Amino acid sequence: MTIRVMLVDDQVLLRTGFRMVLAAQPDMEVVGEAGDGVEALQVLRSTAVDVVLMDVRMPKLDGVETTRRICSEPDPPKVLILTTFDLDEYAFSGLKAGASGFMLKDVPPGELLTAIRSVHSGDAVVAPSTTRRLLDRFAPMLPSAGREPQHKELERLTDREREVMVLVAQGLSNGEIAARLVLSEATVKTHVGRILTKLGLRDRVQVVVLAYETGLVRAGGRG
């Protein structure tokens, strides 16, 4: 199956570089490009796309709002936020808007390709350790940061599920969580699935965001 990718970035040279990398892959095809959010939404109306590589800072309509509009549509493509990390304070907002993860703009080609394949297959968190560092940096900006968990739905979780949720938010993979809690990886996967269902969340990224918003996990990665 060919993964249909769309590139959204106001830097033409960057899009060209990504296109060259993707074009060399037998399972990927660049089916659209846009230099800003408005153009991206127009292209998506007439083009079937599986994964969108989305810049954050763009003219007319930024990547966060564009992501929010894309993800509000039925059966939307997956969105990967592209960030320079040190400059883009909007990456966290992009995750909240529905992005499946984010990558640094200077990511090695191999990691970019792995990320695209991962989100296409339904794996949301591309780089848990990087996600954790970003969230640790911006957690103090959240309204609930530093408070006790306030999300009522968290009360639906069992003690074990809350424990798993904290570890997911700290950036651990299912295998790492299994080793930490002395469980099988299949059991951890089941717990994660129940957490998503009980809290009405789409994927692991939303689990991480909610954990930080409610104060279940605080800056520094501690629960």
Coordinates of N, CA and C in Angstrom, one line a residue:
M1 N 0.8 -1.2 0.0 CA 0.0 0.0 0.0 C 0.9 1.3 0.0
T2 N 0.6 2.2 -0.9 CA 1.4 3.4 -1.0 C 0.8 4.5 0.0
I3 N 1.7 5.1 0.8 CA 1.3 6.1 1.7 C 1.3 7.4 1.0
R4 N 0.1 8.1 0.9 CA 0.0 9.4 0.2 C 0.3 10.5 1.2
V5 N 1.3 11.2 0.9 CA 1.8 12.3 1.8 C 1.6 13.7 1.2
M6 N 1.3 14.6 2.1 CA 1.2 16.0 1.6 C 2.2 16.8 2.5
L7 N 2.9 17.8 1.8 CA 3.8 18.6 2.4 C 3.3 20.0 2.6
V8 N 3.2 20.5 3.8 CA 2.7 21.9 4.1 C 3.8 22.7 4.8
D9 N 4.4 23.6 4.0 CA 5.5 24.4 4.6 C 5.7 25.6 3.7
D10 N 6.0 26.8 4.3 CA 6.2 27.9 3.4 C 7.6 28.0 2.9
Q11 N 8.4 27.1 3.3 CA 9.8 27.1 2.7 C 9.9 26.1 1.6
V12 N 10.0 26.6 0.4 CA 10.0 25.8 -0.8 C 11.2 24.8 -0.8
L13 N 12.3 25.3 -0.4 CA 13.5 24.4 -0.4 C 13.3 23.2 0.6
L14 N 12.7 23.5 1.7 CA 12.4 22.4 2.7 C 11.5 21.4 2.1
R15 N 10.4 21.8 1.4 CA 9.5 20.9 0.8 C 10.2 20.1 -0.3
T16 N 11.1 20.7 -1.0 CA 11.8 20.0 -2.1 C 12.7 18.9 -1.5
G17 N 13.4 19.2 -0.4 CA 14.2 18.2 0.3 C 13.4 17.0 0.8
F18 N 12.2 17.3 1.4 CA 11.4 16.2 1.9 C 10.8 15.4 0.7
R19 N 10.5 16.1 -0.4 CA 9.9 15.4 -1.5 C 10.9 14.4 -2.1
M20 N 12.2 14.9 -2.2 CA 13.2 14.0 -2.7 C 13.4 12.8 -1.9
V21 N 13.4 12.9 -0.6 CA 13.5 11.8 0.3 C 12.4 10.8 0.2
L22 N 11.1 11.4 0.1 CA 9.9 10.5 0.0 C 9.8 9.8 -1.3
A23 N 10.2 10.5 -2.4 CA 10.1 10.0 -3.7 C 11.0 8.8 -3.9
A24 N 12.0 8.6 -3.1 CA 12.9 7.5 -3.2 C 12.4 6.2 -2.5
Q25 N 11.2 6.4 -1.8 CA 10.6 5.3 -1.1 C 9.6 4.5 -2.0
P26 N 9.7 3.2 -2.1 CA 8.7 2.5 -2.9 C 7.3 2.5 -2.3
D27 N 7.1 2.8 -1.0 CA 5.8 2.8 -0.4 C 5.3 4.2 -0.1
M28 N 5.9 5.2 -0.7 CA 5.4 6.6 -0.4 C 5.3 7.4 -1.7
E29 N 4.3 8.3 -1.6 CA 4.1 9.2 -2.8 C 3.7 10.6 -2.3
V30 N 4.3 11.7 -2.7 CA 3.9 13.0 -2.4 C 2.8 13.4 -3.4
V31 N 1.6 13.5 -2.8 CA 0.4 13.8 -3.7 C 0.0 15.2 -3.6
G32 N 0.6 16.0 -2.8 CA 0.2 17.4 -2.7 C 1.2 18.3 -1.9
E33 N 1.2 19.6 -2.2 CA 2.0 20.5 -1.4 C 1.3 21.8 -1.2
A34 N 1.6 22.5 -0.2 CA 1.0 23.8 0.1 C 2.0 24.7 0.8
G35 N 1.9 26.0 0.6 CA 2.8 26.9 1.3 C 2.2 27.6 2.5
D36 N 0.9 27.4 2.7 CA 0.3 27.9 3.9 C -1.0 27.1 4.2
G37 N -1.6 27.4 5.4 CA -2.7 26.6 5.8 C -3.9 26.7 4.9
V38 N -4.2 27.9 4.4 CA -5.3 28.1 3.5 C -5.2 27.2 2.3
E39 N -4.0 27.3 1.7 CA -3.8 26.5 0.5 C -3.9 25.0 0.8
A40 N -3.4 24.6 2.0 CA -3.5 23.2 2.3 C -4.9 22.7 2.4
L41 N -5.8 23.4 3.0 CA -7.2 23.0 3.1 C -7.8 22.9 1.7
Q42 N -7.4 23.8 0.8 CA -8.0 23.8 -0.5 C -7.5 22.5 -1.2
V43 N -6.2 22.2 -1.1 CA -5.7 20.9 -1.7 C -6.4 19.7 -1.2
L44 N -6.6 19.7 0.1 CA -7.2 18.5 0.7 C -8.7 18.3 0.3
R45 N -9.3 19.3 -0.2 CA -10.7 19.1 -0.6 C -10.8 18.2 -1.9
S46 N -9.7 18.2 -2.6 CA -9.7 17.5 -3.9 C -8.7 16.4 -4.0
T47 N -7.9 16.2 -2.9 CA -6.8 15.2 -3.0 C -6.9 14.3 -1.8
A48 N -6.8 13.0 -2.0 CA -6.8 12.0 -1.0 C -5.4 11.9 -0.4
V49 N -5.3 12.1 0.9 CA -4.1 12.2 1.6 C -4.1 11.3 2.9
D50 N -3.0 10.6 3.1 CA -2.9 9.7 4.3 C -2.2 10.4 5.5
V51 N -1.1 11.1 5.2 CA -0.3 11.8 6.2 C 0.1 13.2 5.7
V52 N -0.1 14.1 6.6 CA 0.2 15.5 6.3 C 1.4 15.9 7.1
L53 N 2.5 16.4 6.5 CA 3.7 16.9 7.2 C 3.4 18.4 7.3
M54 N 3.1 18.9 8.6 CA 2.6 20.2 8.8 C 3.6 21.2 9.5
D55 N 4.0 22.2 8.8 CA 4.8 23.3 9.5 C 3.9 24.0 10.5
V56 N 4.5 24.7 11.5 CA 3.7 25.4 12.5 C 3.6 26.9 12.0
R57 N 4.7 27.5 11.8 CA 4.6 29.0 11.5 C 4.5 29.2 10.0
M58 N 3.4 29.6 9.6 CA 3.1 29.9 8.1 C 2.2 31.1 8.0
P59 N 2.3 31.8 6.9 CA 1.4 33.0 6.6 C -0.1 32.5 6.4
K60 N -1.0 33.5 6.5 CA -2.4 33.3 6.3 C -3.1 32.4 7.3
L61 N -2.6 31.2 7.5 CA -3.2 30.3 8.5 C -2.1 29.4 9.0
D62 N -1.9 29.4 10.3 CA -0.8 28.7 10.9 C -1.1 27.2 11.0
G63 N 0.0 26.4 11.3 CA -0.2 25.0 11.3 C -1.1 24.5 12.4
V64 N -1.2 25.2 13.5 CA -2.1 24.7 14.6 C -3.5 24.8 14.2
E65 N -3.9 25.9 13.7 CA -5.3 26.1 13.3 C -5.7 25.2 12.1
T66 N -4.7 25.1 11.2 CA -4.9 24.2 10.0 C -5.1 22.8 10.5
T67 N -4.3 22.3 11.4 CA -4.4 21.0 12.0 C -5.8 20.8 12.6
R68 N -6.2 21.8 13.4 CA -7.5 21.7 14.1 C -8.6 21.5 13.1
R69 N -8.6 22.3 12.0 CA -9.6 22.2 11.0 C -9.6 20.8 10.2
I70 N -8.4 20.4 10.0 CA -8.2 19.1 9.3 C -8.8 17.9 10.2
C71 N -8.4 18.0 11.4 CA -8.8 16.9 12.3 C -10.2 16.9 12.8
S72 N -10.9 18.0 12.5 CA -12.3 18.1 12.8 C -13.2 17.5 11.8
E73 N -12.6 17.2 10.6 CA -13.3 16.6 9.5 C -13.4 15.1 9.8
P74 N -14.5 14.5 9.2 CA -14.6 13.0 9.3 C -13.5 12.3 8.6
D75 N -13.0 11.2 9.2 CA -11.9 10.4 8.6 C -10.8 11.3 8.1
P76 N -10.1 12.1 8.9 CA -9.1 13.0 8.4 C -7.8 12.2 8.2
P77 N -6.8 12.8 7.5 CA -5.5 12.2 7.4 C -4.8 12.4 8.7
K78 N -3.7 11.7 8.9 CA -2.9 11.9 10.1 C -2.0 13.1 9.9
V79 N -1.7 13.9 11.0 CA -0.9 15.1 10.8 C 0.3 15.0 11.7
L80 N 1.5 15.2 11.1 CA 2.7 15.3 11.8 C 3.2 16.7 11.9
I81 N 3.3 17.3 13.0 CA 3.7 18.7 13.2 C 5.2 18.8 13.0
L82 N 5.7 19.7 12.2 CA 7.1 20.0 12.0 C 7.5 21.2 12.8
T83 N 8.5 21.0 13.7 CA 8.9 22.1 14.6 C 10.4 22.3 14.7
T84 N 10.8 23.5 14.9 CA 12.2 23.8 15.2 C 12.5 23.7 16.7
F85 N 11.5 23.3 17.5 CA 11.6 23.0 18.9 C 11.9 24.2 19.7
D86 N 13.1 24.8 19.5 CA 13.5 25.9 20.3 C 12.7 27.2 20.1
L87 N 12.1 27.2 18.9 CA 11.3 28.4 18.6 C 9.8 28.3 18.6
D88 N 9.3 27.1 18.3 CA 7.9 26.9 18.1 C 7.2 26.5 19.4
E89 N 6.7 27.5 20.1 CA 5.9 27.2 21.3 C 4.5 26.7 21.0
Y90 N 4.2 26.6 19.7 CA 2.9 26.2 19.3 C 2.8 24.7 19.1
A91 N 3.9 24.0 19.2 CA 3.9 22.5 18.9 C 2.9 21.8 19.9
F92 N 2.9 22.2 21.2 CA 2.0 21.6 22.1 C 0.5 21.8 21.7
S93 N 0.3 23.0 21.2 CA -1.1 23.3 20.8 C -1.4 22.5 19.6
G94 N -0.5 22.2 18.8 CA -0.7 21.3 17.6 C -1.1 19.9 18.0
L95 N -0.5 19.4 19.1 CA -0.9 18.1 19.6 C -2.3 18.2 20.1
K96 N -2.6 19.2 20.8 CA -4.0 19.4 21.3 C -5.0 19.5 20.2
A97 N -4.6 20.1 19.1 CA -5.5 20.3 17.9 C -5.8 19.0 17.2
G98 N -5.0 17.9 17.5 CA -5.3 16.7 16.9 C -4.1 16.0 16.1
A99 N -3.0 16.6 16.1 CA -1.8 16.1 15.5 C -1.4 14.7 16.1
S100 N -0.9 13.8 15.3 CA -0.6 12.5 15.8 C 0.8 12.5 16.4
G101 N 1.5 13.6 16.3 CA 2.9 13.7 16.8 C 3.6 14.8 16.2
F102 N 4.9 14.9 16.4 CA 5.7 16.0 15.8 C 7.1 15.5 15.6
M103 N 7.8 16.2 14.6 CA 9.1 15.9 14.3 C 9.9 17.2 14.3
L104 N 11.2 17.1 14.5 CA 12.0 18.3 14.4 C 12.3 18.4 12.9
K105 N 12.5 19.7 12.4 CA 12.7 19.9 11.0 C 14.0 19.4 10.5
D106 N 15.0 19.2 11.4 CA 16.2 18.7 11.0 C 16.4 17.2 11.3
V107 N 15.2 16.5 11.4 CA 15.2 15.1 11.7 C 16.0 14.3 10.6
P108 N 16.8 13.3 10.9 CA 17.4 12.5 9.9 C 16.4 11.8 9.0
P109 N 16.7 11.7 7.7 CA 15.7 11.1 6.8 C 15.1 9.8 7.3
G110 N 15.9 8.9 7.8 CA 15.4 7.6 8.3 C 14.4 7.7 9.3
E111 N 14.6 8.7 10.3 CA 13.6 8.9 11.3 C 12.3 9.5 10.8
L112 N 12.4 10.4 9.8 CA 11.2 10.9 9.2 C 10.4 9.8 8.6
L113 N 11.0 9.0 7.8 CA 10.3 7.9 7.1 C 9.7 6.9 8.1
T114 N 10.4 6.6 9.2 CA 9.8 5.7 10.2 C 8.6 6.4 10.8
A115 N 8.7 7.7 11.1 CA 7.6 8.4 11.7 C 6.3 8.4 10.8
I116 N 6.5 8.6 9.5 CA 5.4 8.6 8.6 C 4.7 7.3 8.6
R117 N 5.6 6.2 8.5 CA 5.0 4.9 8.5 C 4.3 4.5 9.8
S118 N 4.9 5.0 10.9 CA 4.3 4.7 12.2 C 2.9 5.3 12.3
V119 N 2.8 6.6 12.0 CA 1.4 7.3 12.2 C 0.5 6.7 11.2
H120 N 0.9 6.4 10.0 CA 0.0 5.8 9.0 C -0.6 4.5 9.5
S121 N 0.2 3.7 10.3 CA -0.2 2.4 10.8 C -1.0 2.6 12.1
G122 N -1.2 3.8 12.6 CA -2.0 4.1 13.7 C -1.2 4.3 15.0
D123 N 0.1 4.3 14.9 CA 1.0 4.6 16.1 C 1.1 6.1 16.2
A124 N 0.6 6.6 17.3 CA 0.5 8.1 17.4 C 1.8 8.8 17.9
V125 N 2.4 8.2 18.9 CA 3.6 8.9 19.5 C 4.8 8.5 18.7
V126 N 5.4 9.5 17.9 CA 6.5 9.2 17.1 C 7.8 9.0 17.9
A127 N 8.1 10.0 18.7 CA 9.3 10.0 19.5 C 8.9 10.3 21.0
P128 N 8.6 9.3 21.8 CA 8.1 9.6 23.1 C 9.0 10.5 24.0
S129 N 10.3 10.2 23.9 CA 11.3 11.0 24.7 C 11.3 12.5 24.3
T130 N 11.2 12.7 23.0 CA 11.1 14.1 22.5 C 9.8 14.7 22.9
T131 N 8.7 14.0 22.8 CA 7.4 14.5 23.2 C 7.5 14.9 24.7
R132 N 8.1 14.1 25.5 CA 8.2 14.4 26.9 C 8.9 15.7 27.2
R133 N 10.1 15.8 26.5 CA 10.9 17.0 26.7 C 10.1 18.3 26.3
L134 N 9.3 18.2 25.2 CA 8.5 19.4 24.7 C 7.5 19.7 25.8
L135 N 6.8 18.6 26.2 CA 5.7 18.8 27.2 C 6.2 19.3 28.5
D136 N 7.4 18.8 28.9 CA 8.0 19.3 30.2 C 8.3 20.8 30.1
R137 N 8.7 21.3 28.9 CA 9.0 22.7 28.7 C 7.8 23.5 28.8
F138 N 6.7 23.1 28.2 CA 5.5 23.9 28.1 C 4.4 23.6 29.1
A139 N 4.6 22.6 29.9 CA 3.6 22.3 31.0 C 3.3 23.5 31.9
P140 N 4.3 24.3 32.3 CA 3.9 25.4 33.2 C 3.0 26.4 32.6
M141 N 2.8 26.4 31.2 CA 1.9 27.3 30.6 C 0.5 26.8 30.6
L142 N 0.3 25.6 31.0 CA -1.1 25.0 31.0 C -1.8 25.5 32.2
P143 N -3.1 25.8 32.0 CA -3.9 26.3 33.1 C -3.9 25.4 34.4
S144 N -3.9 24.1 34.2 CA -3.9 23.2 35.4 C -2.6 22.7 35.8
A145 N -1.5 23.2 35.2 CA -0.2 22.6 35.6 C 0.1 22.9 37.1
G146 N 0.6 21.8 37.7 CA 0.9 21.9 39.1 C -0.2 21.7 40.1
R147 N -1.4 21.5 39.6 CA -2.6 21.2 40.4 C -2.8 19.7 40.5
E148 N -3.7 19.4 41.4 CA -4.1 18.0 41.5 C -5.0 17.7 40.3
P149 N -5.0 16.4 39.8 CA -5.8 16.1 38.7 C -7.3 16.5 38.9
Q150 N -7.8 17.2 37.9 CA -9.2 17.7 38.0 C -10.2 17.1 37.0
H151 N -9.7 16.3 36.1 CA -10.5 15.7 35.0 C -11.4 14.6 35.6
K152 N -12.7 14.8 35.6 CA -13.6 13.8 36.3 C -13.4 12.4 35.7
E153 N -13.2 12.3 34.4 CA -13.1 11.0 33.8 C -12.0 10.2 34.3
L154 N -10.9 10.9 34.9 CA -9.8 10.1 35.5 C -10.3 9.2 36.6
E155 N -11.4 9.5 37.2 CA -12.0 8.7 38.3 C -12.4 7.4 37.8
R156 N -12.6 7.3 36.4 CA -13.1 6.0 35.9 C -12.0 5.0 35.8
L157 N -10.7 5.4 35.9 CA -9.6 4.6 35.7 C -9.3 3.8 37.0
T158 N -8.9 2.5 36.8 CA -8.4 1.8 37.9 C -7.0 2.3 38.3
D159 N -6.6 1.9 39.5 CA -5.2 2.3 40.0 C -4.2 1.9 38.9
R160 N -4.3 0.7 38.4 CA -3.3 0.2 37.4 C -3.4 1.0 36.2
E161 N -4.6 1.4 35.7 CA -4.7 2.2 34.5 C -4.1 3.6 34.7
R162 N -4.3 4.1 35.9 CA -3.7 5.5 36.1 C -2.2 5.3 36.1
E163 N -1.7 4.2 36.7 CA -0.2 4.0 36.7 C 0.3 3.9 35.3
V164 N -0.4 3.2 34.4 CA 0.0 3.1 33.0 C -0.1 4.4 32.3
M165 N -1.1 5.2 32.6 CA -1.3 6.5 32.0 C -0.1 7.4 32.3
V166 N 0.3 7.4 33.6 CA 1.5 8.2 34.0 C 2.7 7.8 33.2
L167 N 2.9 6.5 33.0 CA 4.1 6.1 32.3 C 4.1 6.4 30.8
V168 N 2.8 6.3 30.3 CA 2.7 6.7 28.9 C 3.0 8.2 28.7
A169 N 2.6 9.0 29.7 CA 2.8 10.5 29.6 C 4.3 10.8 29.8
Q170 N 5.0 9.9 30.5 CA 6.4 10.1 30.7 C 7.2 9.7 29.5
G171 N 6.6 9.2 28.5 CA 7.2 8.8 27.2 C 7.7 7.4 27.1
L172 N 7.2 6.5 28.0 CA 7.6 5.1 27.9 C 6.8 4.4 26.8
S173 N 7.5 3.5 26.1 CA 6.8 2.6 25.1 C 6.0 1.5 25.9
N174 N 5.2 0.7 25.2 CA 4.5 -0.4 25.8 C 5.5 -1.4 26.4
G175 N 6.6 -1.6 25.6 CA 7.6 -2.6 26.1 C 8.3 -2.1 27.4
E176 N 8.6 -0.8 27.4 CA 9.2 -0.2 28.6 C 8.3 -0.2 29.8
I177 N 7.0 0.1 29.6 CA 6.0 0.0 30.6 C 5.8 -1.4 31.2
A178 N 5.8 -2.4 30.3 CA 5.7 -3.8 30.7 C 6.9 -4.2 31.6
A179 N 8.1 -3.8 31.2 CA 9.2 -4.1 32.0 C 9.2 -3.4 33.4
R180 N 8.7 -2.1 33.4 CA 8.6 -1.4 34.6 C 7.6 -2.0 35.6
L181 N 6.5 -2.4 35.1 CA 5.4 -2.9 35.9 C 5.4 -4.4 36.0
V182 N 6.3 -5.1 35.4 CA 6.4 -6.6 35.4 C 5.1 -7.1 34.8
L183 N 4.7 -6.7 33.7 CA 3.5 -7.1 33.0 C 3.9 -7.6 31.6
S184 N 3.0 -8.3 30.9 CA 3.3 -8.6 29.5 C 3.0 -7.4 28.6
E185 N 3.6 -7.3 27.5 CA 3.4 -6.1 26.6 C 1.9 -6.1 26.1
A186 N 1.3 -7.3 25.9 CA -0.1 -7.4 25.5 C -1.0 -6.9 26.6
T187 N -0.7 -7.1 27.8 CA -1.5 -6.6 28.9 C -1.4 -5.1 29.0
V188 N -0.2 -4.5 28.8 CA -0.1 -3.1 28.8 C -0.9 -2.5 27.6
K189 N -0.8 -3.1 26.5 CA -1.6 -2.7 25.3 C -3.1 -2.6 25.6
T190 N -3.5 -3.7 26.3 CA -5.0 -3.7 26.7 C -5.3 -2.6 27.7
H191 N -4.4 -2.3 28.6 CA -4.6 -1.2 29.6 C -4.7 0.1 28.8
V192 N -3.8 0.3 27.9 CA -3.8 1.6 27.1 C -5.1 1.7 26.3
G193 N -5.6 0.6 25.7 CA -6.8 0.7 25.0 C -8.0 1.0 25.9
R194 N -8.0 0.5 27.1 CA -9.1 0.8 28.0 C -9.0 2.3 28.5
I195 N -7.8 2.8 28.6 CA -7.7 4.2 29.0 C -8.2 5.1 27.9
L196 N -7.9 4.8 26.6 CA -8.4 5.6 25.5 C -9.9 5.5 25.5
T197 N -10.5 4.3 25.7 CA -12.0 4.2 25.6 C -12.6 4.9 26.8
K198 N -12.2 4.7 28.0 CA -12.8 5.4 29.1 C -12.7 6.9 29.1
L199 N -11.6 7.4 28.6 CA -11.4 8.9 28.6 C -11.9 9.5 27.3
G200 N -12.3 8.7 26.3 CA -12.8 9.2 25.0 C -11.6 9.9 24.2
L201 N -10.5 9.3 24.3 CA -9.3 9.8 23.6 C -9.0 9.1 22.3
R202 N -8.4 9.8 21.4 CA -8.1 9.2 20.1 C -6.8 8.3 20.1
D203 N -5.8 8.8 20.8 CA -4.5 8.1 20.7 C -3.6 8.4 21.9
R204 N -2.4 7.9 21.9 CA -1.5 8.1 23.0 C -1.1 9.6 23.1
V205 N -1.0 10.3 22.1 CA -0.7 11.7 22.2 C -1.7 12.4 23.0
Q206 N -3.0 12.2 22.8 CA -4.0 12.8 23.6 C -4.0 12.3 25.1
V207 N -3.5 11.1 25.3 CA -3.3 10.7 26.7 C -2.2 11.5 27.4
V208 N -1.1 11.8 26.7 CA 0.0 12.6 27.2 C -0.5 14.0 27.5
V209 N -1.2 14.6 26.5 CA -1.7 16.0 26.7 C -2.6 16.1 27.9
L210 N -3.6 15.1 28.0 CA -4.5 15.2 29.2 C -3.8 15.0 30.5
A211 N -2.8 14.1 30.5 CA -2.1 13.9 31.8 C -1.4 15.1 32.3
Y212 N -0.9 15.9 31.3 CA -0.2 17.2 31.7 C -1.2 18.3 32.0
E213 N -2.3 18.3 31.3 CA -3.3 19.3 31.6 C -4.0 19.2 32.9
T214 N -4.2 17.9 33.3 CA -4.9 17.7 34.6 C -3.9 17.7 35.8
G215 N -2.6 17.7 35.5 CA -1.6 17.7 36.6 C -1.3 16.3 37.1
L216 N -1.9 15.2 36.4 CA -1.5 13.8 36.7 C 0.0 13.6 36.6
V217 N 0.5 14.3 35.5 CA 2.0 14.3 35.4 C 2.4 15.8 35.3
R218 N 3.4 16.2 36.0 CA 3.9 17.6 36.1 C 5.2 17.8 35.3
A219 N 5.6 19.0 35.1 CA 6.8 19.3 34.5 C 7.9 18.6 35.2
G220 N 8.8 18.0 34.4 CA 9.9 17.2 35.0 C 9.6 15.7 34.8
G221 N 8.3 15.4 34.4 CA 7.9 14.1 34.1 C 7.5 13.2 35.2
R222 N 7.3 13.8 36.4 CA 6.9 13.0 37.6 C 5.4 13.0 37.8
G223 N 4.9 11.9 38.1 CA 3.5 11.8 38.4 C 3.1 12.2 39.8

